[in-house]
Amino acid sequence: MAIKRAFAVLALASSFFVSSVLAEEQEKCGQASYYPSEYACYDDKTLCPIQFSLPTKPCGGGCYSPEQYSCQDGTITDLAEATSPFSLTFSGVRKTFRNLNVKACGRYLAVGANARECHACTAAGGTNCGSYQNSTVLLPDGKMASDVPGHQFWYINPTDGILRYTEALAGNSSVWNATIPGKEFAAQNVKVYENGLFAWTREDATTHWWMACLVTLPGGAVGTGRSWRIYAPTYQNMERGDCELGRLVSKVVDRKAGAYKYP
């Protein structure tokens, strides 16, 4: 059953490629013909596939994803794991889902033309609220880049796979273990590469794509505001029909690009 579901999602992704291919002309790379939406041509001789709008590159006779690997003298090696604060972008198959900034609001992480980015600050205690850029910034250790006492944490909700963050917790990080069920689920299943993939891993396989699923806002029709929340592709989520597939890519930023608090 799991295999069937996996194939169903891959078929869904393939259908997006097929529809785009039918609307474009082939180009030449040396003697080979290719669709620009599916491949990138290097030196007029080497074709490498494009995955979720992100082109792979040639190295040592093969192709690699620069969001996960580096190429040194023809040898492909893993990128370093992230140690710096980072922002996230979502890159999907469709053009409208390329390089969308991930935003935090209401304890959800979302993308879309009207996805909200919420922040709050109080000057009590001498806090300089003007020193924050109030964009969505995450830390590799599971925290949000917020300075509110008690910290805030990003995590994958173990019940539905949605990417969320906590309210400020009353205490230090040890409170996180007791307050948020599935902390281990989040910590063990996400790997962040420095200026690379924000990757999710399932127990039976490794997958680096995510799902942006349409939000129904209160009092509005499905898709009102065009906001899409981020989900891990669990087996249950893969059966949904209101989602776009894509990858999350991290970009190193200054910690002060974050906020005092994400409400």
Tab-separated table of C-alpha atoms in Angstrom:
chain	number	residue	atom	x	y	z
A	1	MET	CA	0.000	0.000	0.000
A	2	ALA	CA	2.834	2.426	0.882
A	3	ILE	CA	4.534	1.754	-2.436
A	4	LYS	CA	1.300	2.436	-4.315
A	5	ARG	CA	0.903	5.738	-2.521
A	6	ALA	CA	4.473	6.719	-3.313
A	7	PHE	CA	3.952	5.949	-6.985
A	8	ALA	CA	0.716	7.954	-6.951
A	9	VAL	CA	2.524	11.059	-5.735
A	10	LEU	CA	5.360	10.608	-8.203
A	11	ALA	CA	2.778	10.249	-10.957
A	12	LEU	CA	1.173	13.493	-9.776
A	13	ALA	CA	4.514	15.269	-10.053
A	14	SER	CA	5.077	13.754	-13.477
A	15	SER	CA	1.719	15.057	-14.693
A	16	PHE	CA	2.868	18.608	-13.940
A	17	PHE	CA	5.942	18.047	-16.100
A	18	VAL	CA	3.902	16.523	-18.916
A	19	SER	CA	1.531	19.493	-19.062
A	20	SER	CA	4.445	21.933	-19.217
A	21	VAL	CA	6.261	19.881	-21.848
A	22	LEU	CA	3.240	19.962	-24.167
A	23	ALA	CA	3.369	23.767	-24.192
A	24	GLU	CA	7.059	24.231	-25.054
A	25	GLU	CA	9.465	23.648	-27.901
A	26	GLN	CA	12.442	21.344	-27.775
A	27	GLU	CA	15.962	22.749	-27.902
A	28	LYS	CA	19.308	21.252	-28.895
A	29	CYS	CA	22.203	20.335	-26.616
A	30	GLY	CA	24.876	19.063	-28.970
A	31	GLN	CA	23.119	16.356	-30.954
A	32	ALA	CA	20.460	15.727	-28.314
A	33	SER	CA	16.992	17.310	-28.162
A	34	TYR	CA	15.534	18.272	-24.801
A	35	TYR	CA	12.763	20.231	-23.096
A	36	PRO	CA	14.130	23.236	-21.124
A	37	SER	CA	11.625	22.584	-18.335
A	38	GLU	CA	13.103	19.123	-17.772
A	39	TYR	CA	16.828	19.518	-18.406
A	40	ALA	CA	19.653	22.067	-18.271
A	41	CYS	CA	22.329	22.043	-20.980
A	42	TYR	CA	25.996	22.606	-20.099
A	43	ASP	CA	28.762	23.363	-22.628
A	44	ASP	CA	26.389	22.365	-25.417
A	45	LYS	CA	27.032	18.691	-24.652
A	46	THR	CA	25.860	17.644	-21.180
A	47	LEU	CA	22.241	17.386	-20.059
A	48	CYS	CA	21.313	17.317	-16.370
A	49	PRO	CA	17.732	16.993	-15.075
A	50	ILE	CA	15.805	19.820	-13.421
A	51	GLN	CA	14.120	18.765	-10.177
A	52	PHE	CA	11.305	20.903	-8.756
A	53	SER	CA	12.544	23.854	-10.878
A	54	LEU	CA	16.067	23.479	-9.438
A	55	PRO	CA	18.674	22.479	-12.074
A	56	THR	CA	21.245	19.818	-11.256
A	57	LYS	CA	24.841	20.247	-12.451
A	58	PRO	CA	27.439	17.953	-14.093
A	59	CYS	CA	30.273	16.436	-12.071
A	60	GLY	CA	32.556	13.494	-12.825
A	61	GLY	CA	30.331	12.001	-15.497
A	62	GLY	CA	27.118	12.368	-13.479
A	63	CYS	CA	24.794	15.100	-12.253
A	64	TYR	CA	24.315	16.408	-8.720
A	65	SER	CA	22.043	18.732	-6.783
A	66	PRO	CA	24.038	21.805	-5.618
A	67	GLU	CA	21.470	22.200	-2.829
A	68	GLN	CA	22.692	18.937	-1.278
A	69	TYR	CA	26.158	18.222	-2.673
A	70	SER	CA	29.323	19.937	-3.873
A	71	CYS	CA	31.697	18.922	-6.664
A	72	GLN	CA	35.435	18.839	-5.997
A	73	ASP	CA	37.744	17.634	-8.790
A	74	GLY	CA	35.012	15.482	-10.268
A	75	THR	CA	33.978	13.975	-6.909
A	76	ILE	CA	30.536	14.596	-5.431
A	77	THR	CA	30.490	15.160	-1.656
A	78	ASP	CA	27.801	16.172	0.856
A	79	LEU	CA	27.338	19.823	1.733
A	80	ALA	CA	28.079	20.759	5.328
A	81	GLU	CA	25.160	20.711	7.731
A	82	ALA	CA	23.887	24.159	8.679
A	83	THR	CA	25.349	25.975	11.668
A	84	SER	CA	24.032	29.461	10.841
A	85	PRO	CA	20.596	31.109	11.044
A	86	PHE	CA	18.671	30.699	7.810
A	87	SER	CA	15.566	31.682	5.890
A	88	LEU	CA	13.646	29.251	3.670
A	89	THR	CA	12.335	29.374	0.124
A	90	PHE	CA	9.935	26.931	-1.516
A	91	SER	CA	10.712	25.849	-5.084
A	92	GLY	CA	7.971	23.932	-6.860
A	93	VAL	CA	7.306	22.429	-10.261
A	94	ARG	CA	5.071	25.249	-11.439
A	95	LYS	CA	6.531	28.671	-12.225
A	96	THR	CA	4.244	30.320	-9.689
A	97	PHE	CA	5.870	28.204	-6.948
A	98	ARG	CA	9.493	29.098	-7.615
A	99	ASN	CA	11.572	30.740	-4.891
A	100	LEU	CA	8.644	31.697	-2.674
A	101	ASN	CA	9.698	32.951	0.756
A	102	VAL	CA	8.429	30.846	3.664
A	103	LYS	CA	6.670	33.029	6.247
A	104	ALA	CA	5.691	32.488	9.882
A	105	CYS	CA	2.330	33.506	11.300
A	106	GLY	CA	-0.176	31.994	13.707
A	107	ARG	CA	2.254	29.152	14.541
A	108	TYR	CA	2.284	27.918	10.924
A	109	LEU	CA	4.880	28.213	8.157
A	110	ALA	CA	3.347	29.049	4.799
A	111	VAL	CA	4.009	30.378	1.292
A	112	GLY	CA	1.886	32.194	-1.257
A	113	ALA	CA	1.071	35.653	-2.522
A	114	ASN	CA	-0.866	36.481	0.643
A	115	ALA	CA	0.884	34.294	3.199
A	116	ARG	CA	1.268	36.473	6.282
A	117	GLU	CA	4.488	37.209	8.162
A	118	CYS	CA	3.649	38.070	11.767
A	119	HIS	CA	5.905	39.595	14.390
A	120	ALA	CA	5.568	41.359	17.716
A	121	CYS	CA	7.840	43.213	20.094
A	122	THR	CA	7.680	45.017	23.413
A	123	ALA	CA	10.147	47.671	24.493
A	124	ALA	CA	9.831	46.568	28.117
A	125	GLY	CA	13.207	45.821	29.679
A	126	GLY	CA	15.024	48.014	27.201
A	127	THR	CA	14.446	45.875	24.096
A	128	ASN	CA	15.356	47.746	20.916
A	129	CYS	CA	12.460	46.705	18.699
A	130	GLY	CA	13.894	48.678	15.797
A	131	SER	CA	16.910	46.365	15.597
A	132	TYR	CA	14.860	43.501	14.086
A	133	GLN	CA	14.114	43.085	10.387
A	134	ASN	CA	11.054	40.923	11.239
A	135	SER	CA	11.501	38.289	8.542
A	136	THR	CA	11.114	34.553	9.156
A	137	VAL	CA	14.426	33.097	10.337
A	138	LEU	CA	15.067	29.621	11.746
A	139	LEU	CA	18.033	28.163	13.624
A	140	PRO	CA	19.522	24.700	12.972
A	141	ASP	CA	19.037	23.620	16.603
A	142	GLY	CA	15.248	23.749	16.231
A	143	LYS	CA	14.694	27.279	17.505
A	144	MET	CA	13.172	30.260	15.756
A	145	ALA	CA	15.375	33.371	15.571
A	146	SER	CA	13.356	35.142	18.262
A	147	ASP	CA	14.553	36.761	21.491
A	148	VAL	CA	11.357	36.507	23.518
A	149	PRO	CA	12.058	34.854	26.900
A	150	GLY	CA	11.391	31.108	26.788
A	151	HIS	CA	12.369	30.669	23.139
A	152	GLN	CA	10.251	29.491	20.225
A	153	PHE	CA	10.833	26.253	18.297
A	154	TRP	CA	9.994	24.959	14.818
A	155	TYR	CA	8.821	21.366	14.498
A	156	ILE	CA	6.817	18.902	12.441
A	157	ASN	CA	3.480	18.105	14.057
A	158	PRO	CA	3.542	14.305	14.501
A	159	THR	CA	-0.229	13.966	13.998
A	160	ASP	CA	-0.538	15.570	10.544
A	161	GLY	CA	3.010	16.329	9.384
A	162	ILE	CA	2.508	20.105	9.199
A	163	LEU	CA	5.527	22.385	9.724
A	164	ARG	CA	4.794	24.607	12.714
A	165	TYR	CA	6.424	26.635	15.473
A	166	THR	CA	5.654	27.058	19.156
A	167	GLU	CA	4.532	29.951	21.262
A	168	ALA	CA	7.216	31.279	23.598
A	169	LEU	CA	7.790	28.622	26.245
A	170	ALA	CA	7.937	29.487	29.921
A	171	GLY	CA	11.472	28.378	30.710
A	172	ASN	CA	14.471	26.981	28.895
A	173	SER	CA	14.698	24.370	26.168
A	174	SER	CA	14.043	21.504	28.590
A	175	VAL	CA	10.402	22.629	28.704
A	176	TRP	CA	10.195	21.819	25.004
A	177	ASN	CA	10.577	18.092	25.696
A	178	ALA	CA	7.620	18.052	28.060
A	179	THR	CA	5.407	20.476	26.172
A	180	ILE	CA	5.599	19.416	22.524
A	181	PRO	CA	4.836	15.767	21.720
A	182	GLY	CA	7.006	14.355	18.984
A	183	LYS	CA	10.076	16.551	19.587
A	184	GLU	CA	12.219	13.568	18.623
A	185	PHE	CA	10.154	13.184	15.442
A	186	ALA	CA	11.132	16.674	14.358
A	187	ALA	CA	14.776	16.445	15.399
A	188	GLN	CA	15.468	13.089	13.790
A	189	ASN	CA	13.652	13.669	10.524
A	190	VAL	CA	14.933	17.048	9.366
A	191	LYS	CA	18.452	17.758	8.109
A	192	VAL	CA	19.449	21.295	7.142
A	193	TYR	CA	22.330	21.855	4.743
A	194	GLU	CA	24.255	25.160	4.790
A	195	ASN	CA	22.766	27.170	1.913
A	196	GLY	CA	21.103	23.975	0.771
A	197	LEU	CA	18.168	21.672	1.305
A	198	PHE	CA	15.910	21.696	4.329
A	199	ALA	CA	15.377	17.957	3.971
A	200	TRP	CA	12.815	15.606	5.488
A	201	THR	CA	13.553	11.899	5.962
A	202	ARG	CA	11.019	9.111	6.345
A	203	GLU	CA	11.896	5.871	8.138
A	204	ASP	CA	11.724	3.654	5.039
A	205	ALA	CA	13.291	6.092	2.543
A	206	THR	CA	14.828	9.509	2.180
A	207	THR	CA	12.866	12.240	0.457
A	208	HIS	CA	13.819	15.866	0.026
A	209	TRP	CA	10.554	17.287	-1.234
A	210	TRP	CA	7.703	18.835	0.727
A	211	MET	CA	4.066	19.686	0.111
A	212	ALA	CA	2.482	23.150	0.043
A	213	CYS	CA	-1.219	22.608	0.696
A	214	LEU	CA	-3.979	25.135	0.080
A	215	VAL	CA	-5.533	26.848	3.090
A	216	THR	CA	-9.235	27.563	3.494
A	217	LEU	CA	-9.494	30.841	5.374
A	218	PRO	CA	-12.406	31.376	7.795
A	219	GLY	CA	-15.425	32.726	5.952
A	220	GLY	CA	-13.843	32.344	2.548
A	221	ALA	CA	-13.630	29.896	-0.304
A	222	VAL	CA	-10.826	27.395	-0.721
A	223	GLY	CA	-7.683	29.222	-1.732
A	224	THR	CA	-8.844	32.659	-0.613
A	225	GLY	CA	-5.676	34.703	-0.245
A	226	ARG	CA	-3.631	31.985	-1.981
A	227	SER	CA	-1.909	30.833	1.184
A	228	TRP	CA	-0.309	27.389	1.282
A	229	ARG	CA	0.905	25.708	4.468
A	230	ILE	CA	3.956	23.443	4.440
A	231	TYR	CA	3.577	19.703	5.111
A	232	ALA	CA	5.948	16.752	5.226
A	233	PRO	CA	4.964	14.117	2.606
A	234	THR	CA	3.714	11.496	5.050
A	235	TYR	CA	1.759	8.594	3.566
A	236	GLN	CA	-1.497	10.178	4.708
A	237	ASN	CA	-0.617	13.576	3.215
A	238	MET	CA	0.370	12.021	-0.103
A	239	GLU	CA	-3.282	11.142	-0.665
A	240	ARG	CA	-4.310	14.814	-0.620
A	241	GLY	CA	-5.287	16.482	-3.882
A	242	ASP	CA	-4.895	20.137	-2.907
A	243	CYS	CA	-1.097	20.331	-2.637
A	244	GLU	CA	1.912	21.361	-4.723
A	245	LEU	CA	5.169	19.409	-4.484
A	246	GLY	CA	8.452	21.221	-3.986
A	247	ARG	CA	11.698	21.583	-2.114
A	248	LEU	CA	12.658	23.833	0.776
A	249	VAL	CA	16.045	25.516	0.426
A	250	SER	CA	17.880	27.332	3.206
A	251	LYS	CA	19.802	30.586	2.844
A	252	VAL	CA	22.193	31.871	5.499
A	253	VAL	CA	21.032	35.199	6.965
A	254	ASP	CA	21.893	37.374	9.941
A	255	ARG	CA	20.111	36.369	13.119
A	256	LYS	CA	18.810	39.912	13.609
A	257	ALA	CA	16.877	39.471	10.357
A	258	GLY	CA	14.452	37.587	12.608
A	259	ALA	CA	11.943	38.955	15.102
A	260	TYR	CA	11.610	39.546	18.817
A	261	LYS	CA	8.597	37.236	18.751
A	262	TYR	CA	6.544	35.327	16.157
A	263	PRO	CA	2.880	35.444	17.306
